[in-house]
Tab-separated table of N, CA and C in Angstrom:
chain	number	residue	atom	x	y	z
E	1	MET	N	-66.827	25.604	-64.492
E	1	MET	CA	-65.547	25.789	-64.158
E	1	MET	C	-65.448	26.505	-62.795
E	2	GLY	N	-64.900	27.337	-62.440
E	2	GLY	CA	-64.857	28.064	-61.306
E	2	GLY	C	-65.248	29.414	-61.465
E	3	ARG	N	-65.036	30.341	-60.396
E	3	ARG	CA	-65.213	31.744	-60.522
E	3	ARG	C	-63.959	32.337	-61.378
E	4	PRO	N	-64.510	33.480	-62.221
E	4	PRO	CA	-63.509	34.053	-63.101
E	4	PRO	C	-62.493	34.703	-62.211
E	5	THR	N	-61.138	34.652	-62.813
E	5	THR	CA	-60.079	35.279	-62.081
E	5	THR	C	-59.143	35.954	-63.112
E	6	GLN	N	-58.345	36.934	-62.492
E	6	GLN	CA	-57.296	37.652	-63.288
E	6	GLN	C	-56.156	36.740	-63.225
E	7	ASP	N	-56.052	35.958	-62.559
E	7	ASP	CA	-54.828	35.192	-62.211
E	7	ASP	C	-54.969	33.603	-62.286
E	8	PRO	N	-55.260	32.950	-63.625
E	8	PRO	CA	-55.883	31.648	-63.486
E	8	PRO	C	-54.634	30.742	-63.232
E	9	LYS	N	-54.868	29.664	-62.440
E	9	LYS	CA	-53.884	28.713	-62.047
E	9	LYS	C	-53.940	27.542	-63.026
E	10	THR	N	-53.373	27.576	-64.285
E	10	THR	CA	-53.442	26.532	-64.977
E	10	THR	C	-52.303	25.415	-65.142
E	11	ASN	N	-51.412	25.741	-64.548
E	11	ASN	CA	-50.039	24.763	-64.508
E	11	ASN	C	-50.233	23.905	-63.084
E	12	LYS	N	-49.927	22.706	-63.366
E	12	LYS	CA	-49.833	21.687	-62.428
E	12	LYS	C	-48.434	21.353	-62.092
E	13	LEU	N	-48.160	20.979	-60.870
E	13	LEU	CA	-46.720	20.567	-60.436
E	13	LEU	C	-46.808	19.265	-59.523
E	14	ASN	N	-46.301	18.275	-59.764
E	14	ASN	CA	-46.511	17.123	-58.666
E	14	ASN	C	-44.971	17.336	-58.021
E	15	LEU	N	-44.817	17.242	-56.686
E	15	LEU	CA	-43.582	17.182	-55.910
E	15	LEU	C	-43.411	16.334	-54.742
E	16	ARG	N	-42.362	15.825	-54.347
E	16	ARG	CA	-42.299	14.869	-53.340
E	16	ARG	C	-41.518	15.586	-52.224
E	17	LEU	N	-42.158	15.346	-50.998
E	17	LEU	CA	-41.656	15.959	-49.933
E	17	LEU	C	-40.860	15.076	-48.871
E	18	SER	N	-40.087	15.496	-48.146
E	18	SER	CA	-39.690	14.546	-46.922
E	18	SER	C	-40.578	14.639	-45.924
E	19	ASP	N	-40.580	13.784	-44.951
E	19	ASP	CA	-41.499	13.866	-43.619
E	19	ASP	C	-41.316	15.329	-43.030
E	20	ASP	N	-39.996	15.608	-42.827
E	20	ASP	CA	-39.760	16.863	-42.106
E	20	ASP	C	-40.502	18.065	-42.861
E	21	ASP	N	-40.217	18.040	-44.291
E	21	ASP	CA	-40.770	19.286	-45.040
E	21	ASP	C	-42.183	19.150	-44.836
E	22	MET	N	-42.858	18.046	-45.095
E	22	MET	CA	-44.273	17.905	-45.011
E	22	MET	C	-44.821	18.153	-43.555
E	23	GLN	N	-44.230	18.047	-42.603
E	23	GLN	CA	-44.411	18.584	-41.256
E	23	GLN	C	-44.333	20.112	-40.990
E	24	LYS	N	-43.325	20.635	-41.600
E	24	LYS	CA	-43.234	22.222	-41.885
E	24	LYS	C	-44.398	22.771	-42.553
E	25	LEU	N	-44.761	22.095	-43.604
E	25	LEU	CA	-45.967	22.716	-44.504
E	25	LEU	C	-47.247	22.424	-43.565
E	26	GLU	N	-47.373	21.353	-42.812
E	26	GLU	CA	-48.699	21.121	-41.956
E	26	GLU	C	-48.887	22.151	-40.953
E	27	PHE	N	-47.563	22.537	-40.313
E	27	PHE	CA	-47.689	23.337	-39.139
E	27	PHE	C	-48.059	24.836	-39.715
E	28	CYS	N	-47.523	25.223	-40.796
E	28	CYS	CA	-47.922	26.598	-41.526
E	28	CYS	C	-49.220	26.537	-41.833
E	29	LYS	N	-49.973	25.523	-42.340
E	29	LYS	CA	-51.236	25.495	-42.865
E	29	LYS	C	-51.971	25.624	-41.495
E	30	SER	N	-51.689	24.818	-40.343
E	30	SER	CA	-52.626	24.906	-39.267
E	30	SER	C	-52.244	26.207	-38.483
E	31	GLN	N	-51.537	26.992	-38.628
E	31	GLN	CA	-51.197	28.297	-37.938
E	31	GLN	C	-51.908	29.349	-38.693
E	32	THR	N	-51.896	29.399	-40.143
E	32	THR	CA	-52.278	30.388	-40.966
E	32	THR	C	-53.770	30.140	-41.384
E	33	GLY	N	-54.283	28.827	-41.616
E	33	GLY	CA	-55.509	28.416	-42.361
E	33	GLY	C	-55.341	28.657	-43.685
E	34	MET	N	-54.174	28.929	-44.279
E	34	MET	CA	-54.177	28.942	-45.651
E	34	MET	C	-53.938	27.499	-46.244
E	35	ALA	N	-54.317	27.460	-47.378
E	35	ALA	CA	-54.082	26.236	-48.403
E	35	ALA	C	-52.688	25.956	-48.683
E	36	TYR	N	-52.175	24.720	-48.824
E	36	TYR	CA	-51.002	24.403	-49.085
E	36	TYR	C	-50.380	25.020	-50.251
E	37	ALA	N	-51.368	25.223	-51.373
E	37	ALA	CA	-50.828	25.825	-52.614
E	37	ALA	C	-50.437	27.362	-52.261
E	38	GLU	N	-51.183	28.087	-51.562
E	38	GLU	CA	-51.087	29.331	-51.085
E	38	GLU	C	-49.887	29.581	-50.351
E	39	ILE	N	-49.404	28.602	-49.565
E	39	ILE	CA	-48.186	28.726	-48.760
E	39	ILE	C	-47.058	28.483	-49.578
E	40	ILE	N	-47.180	27.575	-50.552
E	40	ILE	CA	-46.074	27.225	-51.524
E	40	ILE	C	-45.807	28.436	-52.418
E	41	ARG	N	-46.919	29.030	-52.966
E	41	ARG	CA	-46.884	30.320	-53.592
E	41	ARG	C	-46.012	31.234	-52.957
E	42	MET	N	-46.453	31.692	-51.669
E	42	MET	CA	-45.683	32.594	-50.928
E	42	MET	C	-44.210	32.141	-50.870
E	43	GLY	N	-43.814	31.025	-50.518
E	43	GLY	CA	-42.545	30.634	-50.541
E	43	GLY	C	-41.647	30.967	-51.761
E	44	ILE	N	-42.477	30.542	-52.992
E	44	ILE	CA	-41.783	30.957	-54.258
E	44	ILE	C	-41.687	32.329	-54.496
E	45	ASP	N	-42.628	33.123	-54.071
E	45	ASP	CA	-42.461	34.731	-54.306
E	45	ASP	C	-41.306	35.256	-53.329
E	46	LYS	N	-41.294	34.677	-52.025
E	46	LYS	CA	-40.191	35.319	-50.987
E	46	LYS	C	-38.693	34.807	-51.905
E	47	VAL	N	-38.663	33.776	-52.201
E	47	VAL	CA	-37.114	33.278	-52.846
E	47	VAL	C	-36.990	34.130	-54.066
E	48	TYR	N	-38.118	34.104	-55.021
E	48	TYR	CA	-37.956	35.242	-56.083
E	48	TYR	C	-37.475	36.504	-55.869
E	49	GLN	N	-38.160	37.268	-54.744
E	49	GLN	CA	-37.956	38.437	-54.344
E	49	GLN	C	-36.499	38.733	-53.832
E	50	GLU	N	-36.018	37.645	-53.145
E	50	GLU	CA	-34.548	37.778	-52.583
E	50	GLU	C	-33.634	37.580	-53.603
E	51	LEU	N	-33.948	36.695	-54.749
E	51	LEU	CA	-32.946	36.728	-55.820
E	51	LEU	C	-32.874	37.877	-56.707
E	52	LYS	N	-33.948	38.680	-56.783
E	52	LYS	CA	-33.995	39.896	-57.685
E	52	LYS	C	-33.266	40.844	-56.971
E	53	LYS	N	-32.994	40.797	-55.928
E	53	LYS	CA	-32.115	42.148	-55.229
E	53	LYS	C	-30.860	42.345	-55.842
């Protein structure tokens, strides 16, 4: 399996993106060196924090 973790990622989600959204995601990936999943998780957390205010 992989390394043990305190935050296992067991859920999967398939999504469809427009060419524009994919281009933005690619840009973020190239600028940060982060994985797609990390960038998406950051976006989810940012929206969540905004909504909790």
